[in-house]
Coordinates of C-alpha atoms and ligand atoms in Angstrom, one line a residue:
X31 CA 31.2 -2.1 5.5
X32 CA 30.9 1.1 3.5
X33 CA 30.5 4.4 5.4
X34 CA 27.3 4.6 7.3
X35 CA 24.6 7.0 6.0
X36 CA 24.3 8.6 9.5
X37 CA 27.9 9.8 9.1
X38 CA 26.4 12.4 6.7
X39 CA 25.1 14.0 9.9
X40 CA 27.6 12.9 12.6
X41 CA 30.9 12.7 10.7
X42 CA 33.4 15.5 10.7
X43 CA 34.4 18.2 13.2
X44 CA 32.5 21.2 12.0
X45 CA 29.7 23.2 13.6
X46 CA 26.9 21.3 11.9
X47 CA 28.2 17.9 12.9
X48 CA 28.6 19.3 16.4
X49 CA 24.9 20.3 16.4
X50 CA 23.8 16.8 15.2
X51 CA 25.9 15.0 17.7
X52 CA 25.3 17.3 20.7
X53 CA 21.5 17.1 20.5
X54 CA 21.6 13.3 20.1
X55 CA 24.1 12.5 22.9
X56 CA 21.4 11.7 25.5
X57 CA 24.0 9.9 27.6
X58 CA 25.5 8.0 24.6
X59 CA 29.3 7.4 24.6
X60 CA 31.6 9.1 22.1
X61 CA 31.9 6.0 19.9
X62 CA 28.1 6.2 19.2
X63 CA 28.9 8.7 16.6
X64 CA 32.2 7.6 15.2
X65 CA 30.8 5.6 12.3
X66 CA 31.2 2.2 13.8
X67 CA 27.6 1.8 15.1
X68 CA 24.5 1.9 12.8
X69 CA 21.7 4.2 13.9
X70 CA 18.4 2.4 13.4
X71 CA 14.9 3.9 13.5
X72 CA 12.0 1.8 14.8
X73 CA 9.1 3.2 12.8
X74 CA 6.4 2.5 15.3
X75 CA 2.7 2.7 14.5
X76 CA 1.7 2.1 18.2
X77 CA -1.3 4.4 19.0
X78 CA -4.1 4.3 21.5
X79 CA -6.3 5.1 18.5
X80 CA -5.1 2.1 16.5
X81 CA -6.0 -0.5 19.1
X82 CA -4.6 -3.4 17.0
X83 CA -1.1 -1.8 17.3
X84 CA -1.3 -0.7 21.0
X85 CA 1.2 -3.4 22.1
X86 CA 3.9 -2.3 19.7
X87 CA 5.6 -0.1 22.3
X88 CA 6.4 -3.4 24.2
X89 CA 7.4 -5.0 21.0
X90 CA 9.8 -2.1 20.3
X91 CA 11.6 -2.7 23.6
X92 CA 12.5 -6.2 22.4
X93 CA 13.6 -4.9 19.0
X94 CA 15.8 -2.4 20.8
X95 CA 17.4 -5.2 22.9
X96 CA 18.4 -7.0 19.7
X97 CA 19.8 -3.8 18.1
X98 CA 21.9 -2.9 21.2
X99 CA 23.1 -6.5 21.5
X100 CA 24.3 -6.5 17.8
X101 CA 26.1 -3.2 18.2
X102 CA 23.5 -0.8 16.8
X103 CA 21.8 2.2 18.3
X104 CA 17.9 2.0 18.3
X105 CA 15.9 5.2 17.9
X106 CA 12.1 5.2 18.5
X107 CA 10.3 7.0 15.6
X108 CA 6.5 7.2 16.2
X109 CA 4.8 7.5 12.8
X110 CA 1.3 8.2 11.4
X111 CA -1.0 5.3 12.3
X112 CA -4.4 5.1 10.6
X113 CA -6.6 2.8 12.8
X114 CA -9.0 0.9 10.7
X115 CA -12.0 0.9 12.9
X116 CA -11.7 4.5 14.1
X117 CA -10.7 7.0 11.4
X118 CA -13.3 8.5 9.1
X119 CA -14.1 8.6 6.3
X120 CA -11.9 5.5 5.7
X121 CA -8.4 4.5 6.8
X122 CA -7.5 4.0 3.1
X123 CA -7.7 7.8 2.6
X124 CA -4.8 8.1 5.0
X125 CA -2.6 5.2 3.7
X126 CA -0.9 7.4 1.2
X127 CA -0.5 10.2 3.7
X128 CA 1.1 7.9 6.2
X129 CA 3.4 6.4 3.5
X130 CA 4.4 9.9 2.4
X131 CA 5.1 11.2 6.0
X132 CA 7.0 8.0 6.9
X133 CA 9.1 8.2 3.7
X134 CA 10.0 11.8 4.4
X135 CA 11.0 11.2 8.0
X136 CA 13.1 8.1 7.1
X137 CA 15.0 10.2 4.5
X138 CA 15.3 13.4 6.6
X139 CA 16.8 11.7 9.6
X140 CA 20.3 10.4 10.4
X141 CA 19.4 6.7 10.2
X142 CA 21.1 3.7 8.5
X143 CA 18.2 1.3 8.6
X144 CA 14.7 0.9 9.9
X145 CA 12.6 -1.7 11.6
X146 CA 8.9 -1.3 10.6
X147 CA 6.4 -2.1 13.3
X148 CA 2.9 -2.6 11.9
X149 CA -0.2 -4.6 12.3
X150 CA -3.6 -3.0 11.6
X151 CA -4.7 -3.1 7.9
X152 CA -3.1 0.1 6.4
X153 CA 0.0 0.2 8.6
X154 CA 2.1 -2.5 7.0
X155 CA 1.2 -1.2 3.4
X156 CA 2.2 2.4 4.3
X157 CA 5.4 1.3 6.0
X158 CA 6.4 -0.9 3.0
X159 CA 5.6 1.8 0.5
X160 CA 7.7 4.3 2.4
X161 CA 10.6 1.9 2.9
X162 CA 10.5 1.0 -0.8
X163 CA 10.7 4.7 -1.8
X164 CA 13.6 5.5 0.5
X165 CA 15.4 2.2 0.0
X166 CA 17.5 1.9 3.1
X167 CA 17.8 -1.5 4.8
X168 CA 14.4 -2.3 6.3
X169 CA 12.7 -5.2 8.0
X170 CA 9.1 -5.7 9.1
X171 CA 7.8 -6.8 12.5
X172 CA 4.2 -7.9 12.0
X173 CA 2.3 -7.2 15.2
X174 CA 0.4 -10.5 15.2
X175 CA -3.2 -11.5 15.4
X176 CA -5.2 -11.4 18.6
X177 CA -6.3 -14.6 20.5
X178 CA -9.6 -16.2 19.7
X179 CA -12.5 -14.8 21.7
X180 CA -15.7 -16.7 22.3
X181 CA -19.4 -15.9 22.8
X182 CA -21.8 -18.4 24.2
X183 CA -19.1 -21.0 23.8
X184 CA -18.5 -20.3 20.1
X185 CA -15.3 -18.7 18.7
X186 CA -15.7 -15.2 17.3
X187 CA -13.8 -14.1 14.2
X188 CA -13.3 -10.4 14.5
X189 CA -14.8 -8.5 11.6
X190 CA -16.3 -11.6 10.0
X191 CA -18.7 -12.3 12.9
X192 CA -19.6 -8.7 13.2
X193 CA -21.0 -8.9 9.7
X194 CA -22.6 -12.2 10.3
X195 CA -24.2 -11.3 13.7
X196 CA -25.5 -7.9 12.4
X197 CA -27.2 -9.6 9.5
X198 CA -28.7 -12.1 12.0
X199 CA -30.2 -9.2 13.9
X200 CA -31.7 -7.7 10.7
X201 CA -33.1 -11.1 9.7
X202 CA -34.7 -11.5 13.2
X203 CA -32.6 -14.6 14.2
X204 CA -30.7 -12.7 17.0
X205 CA -31.8 -10.0 19.4
X206 CA -30.0 -6.7 19.3
X207 CA -29.4 -7.1 23.0
X208 CA -27.5 -10.4 22.4
X209 CA -25.6 -8.8 19.5
X210 CA -24.4 -5.9 21.7
X211 CA -23.5 -8.4 24.5
X212 CA -21.1 -10.2 22.1
X213 CA -19.1 -6.9 21.7
X214 CA -17.1 -7.5 24.9
X215 CA -16.0 -10.9 23.6
X216 CA -15.0 -9.9 20.1
X217 CA -11.5 -8.5 21.0
X218 CA -10.0 -11.0 23.4
X219 CA -6.4 -9.8 23.5
X220 CA -3.9 -7.4 22.0
X221 CA -3.2 -7.8 18.3
X222 CA -5.0 -7.3 15.0
X223 CA -8.1 -9.1 13.6
X224 CA -7.8 -12.8 14.0
X225 CA -9.4 -13.8 10.7
X226 CA -7.5 -14.0 7.4
X227 CA -8.5 -10.3 6.9
X228 CA -6.3 -7.6 5.6
X229 CA -4.0 -7.3 8.5
X230 CA -3.3 -11.1 8.6
X231 CA -2.9 -11.0 4.8
X232 CA -0.5 -8.1 4.9
X233 CA 1.7 -10.0 7.4
X234 CA 1.7 -13.0 5.0
X235 CA 2.6 -10.5 2.2
X236 CA 5.4 -8.9 4.2
X237 CA 6.9 -12.4 4.9
X238 CA 6.5 -13.8 1.3
X239 CA 7.9 -10.6 -0.1
X240 CA 10.9 -11.4 2.0
X241 CA 10.6 -8.5 4.4
X242 CA 10.3 -10.4 7.7
X243 CA 12.4 -13.0 9.4
X244 CA 10.9 -16.2 7.8
X245 CA 8.4 -17.8 10.1
X246 CA 7.3 -14.6 11.8
X247 CA 3.9 -13.9 10.1
X248 CA 0.9 -15.1 12.1
X249 CA 2.7 -15.3 15.4
X250 CA -0.1 -14.2 17.9
X251 CA 0.4 -10.8 19.5
X252 CA 0.1 -12.3 23.0
X253 CA 2.6 -15.2 22.4
X254 CA 6.0 -14.8 23.9
X255 CA 7.5 -15.9 20.7
X256 CA 6.5 -12.6 19.1
X257 CA 8.8 -10.9 21.5
X258 CA 11.7 -13.3 20.9
X259 CA 11.3 -12.9 17.1
X260 CA 11.2 -9.1 17.6
X261 CA 14.5 -9.4 19.5
X262 CA 15.9 -11.4 16.7
X263 CA 14.7 -8.8 14.2
X264 CA 16.7 -6.2 16.1
X265 CA 19.8 -8.2 15.5
X266 CA 18.9 -8.9 11.9
X267 CA 18.6 -5.3 10.9
X268 CA 22.2 -4.7 12.1
X269 CA 23.4 -7.5 9.9
X270 CA 21.4 -6.1 7.0
X271 CA 23.0 -2.7 7.3
X272 CA 26.5 -4.3 7.3
X273 CA 25.6 -6.3 4.2
X274 CA 23.9 -3.2 2.6
X275 CA 20.8 -5.3 1.9
X276 CA 18.0 -3.0 0.7
X277 CA 14.3 -3.3 -0.1
X278 CA 14.9 -3.0 -3.8
X279 CA 17.2 -6.1 -3.6
X280 CA 14.6 -8.1 -1.6
X281 CA 11.3 -7.0 -3.3
X282 CA 11.9 -7.9 -6.9
X283 CA 9.2 -8.9 -9.4
X284 CA 9.4 -12.6 -8.4
X285 CA 8.9 -11.7 -4.8
X286 CA 5.5 -10.2 -5.7
X287 CA 4.6 -13.3 -7.6
X288 CA 5.5 -15.3 -4.5
X289 CA 3.3 -13.0 -2.4
X290 CA 0.3 -13.3 -4.8
X291 CA 0.6 -17.1 -4.7
X292 CA 0.7 -17.1 -0.9
X293 CA -2.4 -14.8 -0.7
X294 CA -4.3 -17.2 -2.9
X295 CA -3.2 -20.2 -0.8
X296 CA -4.3 -18.6 2.4
X297 CA -7.5 -17.0 1.0
X298 CA -6.2 -13.6 1.7
X299 CA -8.0 -10.2 1.5
X300 CA -9.0 -8.6 -1.7
X301 CA -7.3 -5.5 -0.4
X302 CA -4.0 -7.2 -1.0
X303 CA -4.4 -6.1 -4.7
X304 CA -4.3 -2.3 -4.2
X305 CA -1.5 -2.6 -1.6
X306 CA 0.7 -4.9 -3.6
X307 CA 0.2 -2.7 -6.7
X308 CA 1.1 0.4 -4.8
X309 CA 4.3 -1.2 -3.2
X310 CA 5.4 -2.5 -6.6
X311 CA 4.8 1.0 -8.1
X312 CA 7.3 2.5 -5.5
X313 CA 9.9 0.0 -6.8
X314 CA 9.3 0.5 -10.5
X315 CA 8.1 -3.0 -10.8
X316 CA 5.6 -3.6 -13.6
X317 CA 2.9 -5.5 -11.7
X318 CA -0.6 -5.6 -13.2
X319 CA -4.0 -6.9 -12.4
X320 CA -3.4 -9.7 -14.9
X321 CA -0.5 -10.9 -12.7
X322 CA -3.0 -11.6 -9.9
X323 CA -5.3 -13.5 -12.1
X324 CA -2.7 -15.5 -13.9
X325 CA -0.7 -16.3 -10.8
X326 CA -3.6 -17.1 -8.4
X327 CA -5.8 -18.9 -10.9
X328 CA -4.8 -22.5 -10.2
X329 CA -3.5 -22.1 -6.7
X330 CA -5.5 -24.3 -4.2
X331 CA -6.9 -22.7 -1.0
X332 CA -5.1 -24.5 1.8
X333 CA -6.0 -22.4 4.8
X334 CA -9.3 -23.2 6.3
X335 CA -9.6 -19.8 7.9
X336 CA -12.5 -17.3 8.1
X337 CA -13.8 -15.5 6.2
X338 CA -13.4 -18.3 3.5
X339 CA -13.3 -21.1 6.0
X340 CA -13.8 -22.1 9.5
X341 CA -10.8 -21.5 11.8
X342 CA -8.9 -18.4 13.0
X343 CA -5.3 -17.2 13.0
X344 CA -4.5 -18.8 16.4
X345 CA -5.4 -22.1 14.8
X346 CA -3.1 -21.6 11.9
X347 CA -0.2 -20.9 14.3
X348 CA -1.1 -24.1 16.3
X349 CA -1.4 -26.1 13.0
X350 CA 2.2 -25.3 12.0
X351 CA 2.0 -21.7 10.8
X352 CA 2.5 -20.0 7.5
X353 CA 5.7 -21.8 6.6
X354 CA 4.0 -25.2 7.1
X355 CA 1.2 -24.1 4.8
X356 CA 3.6 -22.8 2.1
X357 CA 5.6 -26.0 2.3
X358 CA 2.6 -27.8 1.0
X359 CA 3.2 -26.2 -2.4
X360 CA 7.0 -25.4 -2.5
X361 CA 7.2 -25.8 -6.2
X362 CA 5.0 -22.7 -6.7
X363 CA 7.6 -20.4 -5.1
X364 CA 10.5 -18.8 -6.8
X365 CA 13.9 -19.3 -5.1
X366 CA 15.2 -16.2 -6.9
X367 CA 14.3 -13.5 -4.4
X368 CA 16.2 -13.2 -1.2
X369 CA 14.6 -12.4 2.2
X370 CA 16.0 -10.1 4.9
X371 CA 18.4 -12.8 5.8
X372 CA 20.0 -12.9 2.4
X373 CA 18.6 -16.4 1.7
X374 CA 15.5 -17.2 -0.3
X375 CA 12.1 -18.0 1.3
X376 CA 12.3 -21.5 -0.3
X377 CA 15.2 -22.3 1.9
X378 CA 12.9 -22.0 4.9
X379 CA 10.1 -24.3 3.7
X380 CA 11.5 -27.9 4.1
X381 CA 10.9 -29.5 7.5
X382 CA 7.8 -27.6 8.5
X383 CA 5.2 -30.0 9.7
X384 CA 1.4 -29.7 9.6
X385 CA -0.1 -30.6 13.0
X386 CA -3.8 -30.1 12.1
X387 CA -4.9 -31.1 8.6
X388 CA -8.3 -29.6 9.2
X389 CA -6.7 -26.1 9.4
X390 CA -3.9 -26.5 6.9
X391 CA -5.3 -28.6 4.1
X392 CA -3.4 -30.6 1.5
X393 CA -3.2 -29.6 -2.1
X394 CA -4.7 -33.0 -2.9
X395 CA -7.8 -32.1 -0.9
X396 CA -7.9 -28.3 -0.6
X397 CA -10.8 -26.2 0.8
X398 CA -11.2 -24.9 -2.8
X399 CA -9.4 -25.3 -6.1
X400 CA -8.4 -22.2 -8.0
X401 CA -8.6 -19.8 -5.1
X402 CA -6.8 -16.7 -6.4
X403 CA -8.4 -13.3 -6.9
X404 CA -10.2 -13.2 -10.3
X405 CA -9.9 -10.1 -12.5
X406 CA -13.0 -9.2 -14.5
X407 CA -13.3 -7.0 -17.5
X408 CA -16.1 -5.9 -19.8
X409 CA -18.2 -2.8 -20.6
X410 CA -18.9 -2.2 -17.0
X411 CA -15.2 -2.4 -16.0
X412 CA -13.0 -1.6 -18.9
X413 CA -9.9 -1.2 -16.6
X414 CA -10.8 -4.2 -14.5
X415 CA -12.6 -5.2 -11.4
X416 CA -11.9 -8.0 -8.9
X417 CA -13.8 -10.7 -7.0
X418 CA -12.6 -13.1 -4.4
X419 CA -14.1 -16.5 -5.4
X420 CA -13.2 -18.2 -2.2
X421 CA -15.5 -15.9 -0.2
X422 CA -18.3 -16.1 -2.8
X423 CA -21.3 -18.4 -3.3
X424 CA -20.2 -20.8 -6.1
X425 CA -23.7 -20.7 -7.8
X426 CA -23.6 -16.9 -8.1
X427 CA -20.2 -16.8 -9.8
X428 CA -22.2 -17.0 -13.1
X429 CA -25.2 -14.7 -12.8
X430 CA -27.6 -12.5 -14.9
X431 CA -29.9 -10.1 -13.1
X432 CA -31.4 -6.6 -13.0
X433 CA -29.5 -3.8 -11.4
X434 CA -30.7 -1.9 -8.4
X435 CA -28.5 1.2 -8.2
X436 CA -27.5 3.1 -5.0
X437 CA -25.9 6.5 -5.6
X438 CA -24.0 6.5 -2.3
X439 CA -23.7 4.6 0.9
X440 CA -26.1 7.0 2.5
X441 CA -28.6 6.3 -0.2
X442 CA -28.2 2.6 0.4
X443 CA -28.6 2.9 4.2
X444 CA -31.8 5.0 3.6
X445 CA -33.5 2.5 1.3
X446 CA -32.1 -1.0 1.9
X447 CA -34.7 -2.0 4.5
X448 CA -37.6 -0.3 2.8
X449 CA -40.4 -3.0 2.6
X450 CA -41.4 -1.5 -0.8
X451 CA -37.9 -1.8 -2.3
X452 CA -38.3 -3.6 -5.6
X453 CA -35.8 -6.4 -5.2
X454 CA -35.5 -10.1 -5.5
X455 CA -32.7 -12.5 -4.7
X456 CA -31.6 -12.3 -8.4
X457 CA -31.2 -8.5 -8.3
X458 CA -27.7 -7.2 -8.6
X459 CA -27.0 -4.5 -6.0
X460 CA -24.8 -1.7 -7.4
X461 CA -23.2 0.9 -5.2
X462 CA -21.2 3.7 -6.8
X463 CA -19.3 6.9 -5.8
X464 CA -17.1 4.8 -3.5
X465 CA -13.8 4.7 -5.4
X466 CA -10.6 6.5 -4.5
X467 CA -11.8 9.9 -5.9
X468 CA -15.5 9.6 -5.3
X469 CA -15.8 9.0 -1.6
X470 CA -12.9 10.0 -1.2
X471 CA -10.6 7.2 -0.1
X472 CA -12.2 4.0 -1.4
X473 CA -13.9 2.8 1.8
X474 CA -14.8 -0.8 2.7
X475 CA -18.5 -0.6 1.8
X476 CA -18.5 -3.1 -1.1
X477 CA -19.9 -5.8 1.3
X478 CA -23.2 -3.9 1.4
X479 CA -25.9 -5.4 3.6
X480 CA -28.6 -7.4 1.9
X481 CA -32.2 -5.9 1.9
X482 CA -34.1 -6.9 5.0
X483 CA -36.9 -8.4 3.0
X484 CA -34.4 -10.7 1.2
X485 CA -32.7 -11.7 4.5
X486 CA -36.1 -12.6 5.9
X487 CA -36.5 -15.1 3.0
X488 CA -33.5 -16.9 4.3
X489 CA -31.2 -15.6 1.5
X490 CA -27.7 -14.9 2.7
X491 CA -25.9 -13.8 -0.5
X492 CA -26.6 -11.7 -3.6
X493 CA -24.4 -10.4 -6.3
X494 CA -23.1 -6.9 -5.3
X495 CA -20.9 -4.6 -7.4
X496 CA -19.1 -1.4 -6.4
X497 CA -16.1 0.8 -7.1
X498 CA -15.3 0.6 -3.4
X499 CA -13.4 -2.1 -1.4
X500 CA -14.6 -4.6 1.1
X501 CA -13.2 -5.5 4.5
X502 CA -10.8 -8.4 4.2
X503 CA -12.9 -10.1 6.9
X504 CA -16.1 -9.9 4.8
X505 CA -17.6 -12.5 2.5
X506 CA -20.1 -12.8 -0.3
X507 CA -20.3 -12.7 -4.1
X508 CA -19.0 -9.2 -4.3
X509 CA -17.4 -7.5 -7.2
X510 CA -15.0 -4.7 -6.1
X511 CA -12.6 -2.0 -7.3
X512 CA -14.6 -1.5 -10.5
X513 CA -12.3 0.7 -12.7
X514 CA -12.5 3.4 -13.8
X515 CA -14.6 4.4 -10.8
X516 CA -17.9 6.3 -11.3
X517 CA -16.4 9.6 -10.2
X518 CA -13.6 9.3 -12.7
X519 CA -16.1 8.8 -15.6
X520 CA -16.3 5.0 -15.5
X521 CA -19.4 3.3 -17.0
X522 CA -20.5 2.3 -13.5
X523 CA -21.8 5.9 -13.3
X524 CA -24.1 5.2 -16.3
X525 CA -25.9 2.1 -15.0
X526 CA -29.6 2.5 -14.4
X527 CA -31.9 0.5 -12.1
X528 CA -33.3 -2.3 -14.3
X529 CA -30.3 -2.7 -16.6
X530 CA -29.4 -6.3 -17.0
X531 CA -25.9 -7.2 -15.5
X532 CA -24.1 -10.3 -16.6
X533 CA -21.4 -11.6 -14.3
X534 CA -19.3 -14.5 -15.6
X535 CA -16.4 -15.2 -13.3
X536 CA -15.2 -18.4 -15.1
X537 CA -14.8 -16.3 -18.2
X538 CA -13.6 -13.3 -16.3
X539 CA -16.3 -10.9 -17.6
X540 CA -18.6 -8.2 -16.2
X541 CA -21.0 -6.5 -18.6
X542 CA -24.2 -4.5 -18.9
X543 CA -26.5 -5.9 -21.5
X544 CA -27.0 -2.8 -23.5
X545 CA -25.4 -1.6 -26.8
X546 CA -22.2 0.4 -26.9
X547 CA -24.2 3.2 -28.6
X548 CA -26.8 3.4 -25.9
X549 CA -24.1 3.3 -23.1
X550 CA -22.0 6.1 -24.7
X551 CA -25.2 8.2 -25.2
X552 CA -26.0 8.1 -21.5
X553 CA -25.0 10.8 -19.0
X554 CA -24.3 10.2 -15.3
X555 CA -27.3 11.2 -13.2
X556 CA -27.2 14.6 -11.5
X557 CA -27.8 12.9 -8.2
X558 CA -24.9 10.7 -8.7
X559 CA -22.5 13.5 -9.7
X560 CA -23.5 15.5 -6.7
X561 CA -22.7 12.6 -4.4
X562 CA -18.9 12.7 -5.3
X563 CA -16.6 14.5 -3.0
X564 CA -15.1 17.8 -4.0
X565 CA -12.8 18.8 -1.1
X566 CA -11.3 22.3 -1.3
X567 CA -8.3 22.1 1.0
X568 CA -6.0 19.9 3.1
X569 CA -5.0 16.3 2.4
X570 CA -8.4 15.3 0.9
X571 CA -7.8 18.0 -1.8
X572 CA -4.3 16.7 -2.6
X573 CA -5.7 13.2 -2.6
X574 CA -8.6 13.7 -4.9
X575 CA -6.5 15.8 -7.3
X576 CA -3.7 13.2 -7.6
X577 CA -5.0 9.7 -6.7
X578 CA -4.8 7.0 -9.3
X579 CA -7.3 4.2 -10.0
X580 CA -7.7 1.1 -8.0
X581 CA -6.4 -0.9 -11.0
X582 CA -2.9 0.5 -10.4
X583 CA -2.9 0.6 -6.6
X584 CA -4.6 3.9 -5.8
X585 CA -1.4 5.7 -5.0
X586 CA -0.9 9.4 -5.7
X587 CA 0.6 10.1 -9.1
X588 CA 3.6 12.0 -7.7
X589 CA 4.4 9.3 -5.1
X590 CA 4.8 6.5 -7.5
X591 CA 8.5 5.6 -7.8
X592 CA 11.4 6.3 -5.4
X593 CA 13.5 9.3 -4.3
X594 CA 16.1 7.2 -2.6
X595 CA 17.9 8.1 0.7
X596 CA 19.8 11.2 -0.4
X597 CA 19.0 14.5 1.4
X598 CA 19.3 17.7 -0.6
X599 CA 20.7 20.3 1.8
X600 CA 22.3 20.8 5.2
X601 CA 19.8 22.1 7.8
X602 CA 21.9 24.9 9.3
Ligands
FES79 FE1 -7.1 -3.5 12.9 FE2 -8.8 -5.4 11.8 S1 -9.3 -3.4 12.7 S2 -6.7 -5.3 11.9

């Protein structure tokens, strides 16, 4: 084993190494600092304000046991934790801030490796972006989904059923009293959302990128096996440090292609696109929107999980888990990339049995053919837009209809239930000002509610287009991440109510039916421009000044790439 990085603090007999050792003794024996024992941070996103990650302090105890047992020294490192349901204006605004803060703390401290404890939507992306930019040995513990709650005897998918039940209230099928009553059943146990939303998708991504112990993703938070796998992860990071196995060796281009394939096979969240692009950007990997379309295009959807299907994450685990699902299509995964164990993911696929074929379907009879995220281009989205066909209404994937434009989410909320709103089920709802710069932070508002008068007609889906994102738990024929966004001068800012919009997902196009000359002669409306955020200080100012488009991952321009693990100067 080469000299441990932490010896840059603890090695030697001078005044500075004395200071580093003395303050960290905390009852540790002399040999804790002699270069024989790796010091390992546990980057922990546990927070009472990130309820999906609240249990990670307990998980950390099991990681620590594994680290001690294998001869390492665990160090708890609480890190920034954006809780999806709580922080305003959107957790995505804080993803890059969390990634930057975590990166700097990993680099600045005397650690040889890191265990990344995440769960809720933005926490695993931020942890992986940070680890990629520091590039010290790193391994992910995915916090696991919650158990299935029920309401009136029916399972509740968190997120997905909030959207469904709230639309039932607006259409008059459910009383508001009943809706509120379901609230106490929605979150049954510790863990993250139990649908194939963004958190579940990011766990799948962490595993298929090679960054977890294979077979970990999808283990329910309340299952004792989450703790034993956490214990095993503690041992594994010690072995990784001895082998000097770093994120840049694990997350290579083929790992990203494996992850994109897996996301298509499980019907994963559209948010996976911005997160995978951002992680790849930290590693200098040339990943583009076209990689998503090309890779996912003919992948069958094998997971019958909400929001695309019927079941929930606990059912996937019962049915054999992620490895059993991936083992249905082993030929689609590259054996080139290694995982945290040093062996490829493909080594772990054989022998995984499917125990419930209604949950994990066969490639011969999948829930849907060609399930990957589709990338659209055209005069409405020159840099691209995305749609998740598995969550859409098949008949709407080819559609032509008049635009109804909303300048902001506030404008939409103010007008959507107006009985005089001029709208039919063929109307295309457009929401702008919701991109990374415009909001700021690119919130999950793309799954805009349908007009009440349309819901009352029994219609449950319409074509919706925005430069924002949508929750991974949401569904509908929804075009997202339109780039460039309206606030960055994209043509979305020029659409007027009544313009004809043509969506053609099979041919991957999204256009406004007006001439180039007319489009370029138009100016954004004054109301629209006024709706974009113009922060004057703090993180929001840095963010708006430096954030990149959704088509490249919405990272900050100066955070793309890596700075490695070297520190510049001594501290005393
Ligand atoms: Fe945390 Fe859904 S709100 S995972």
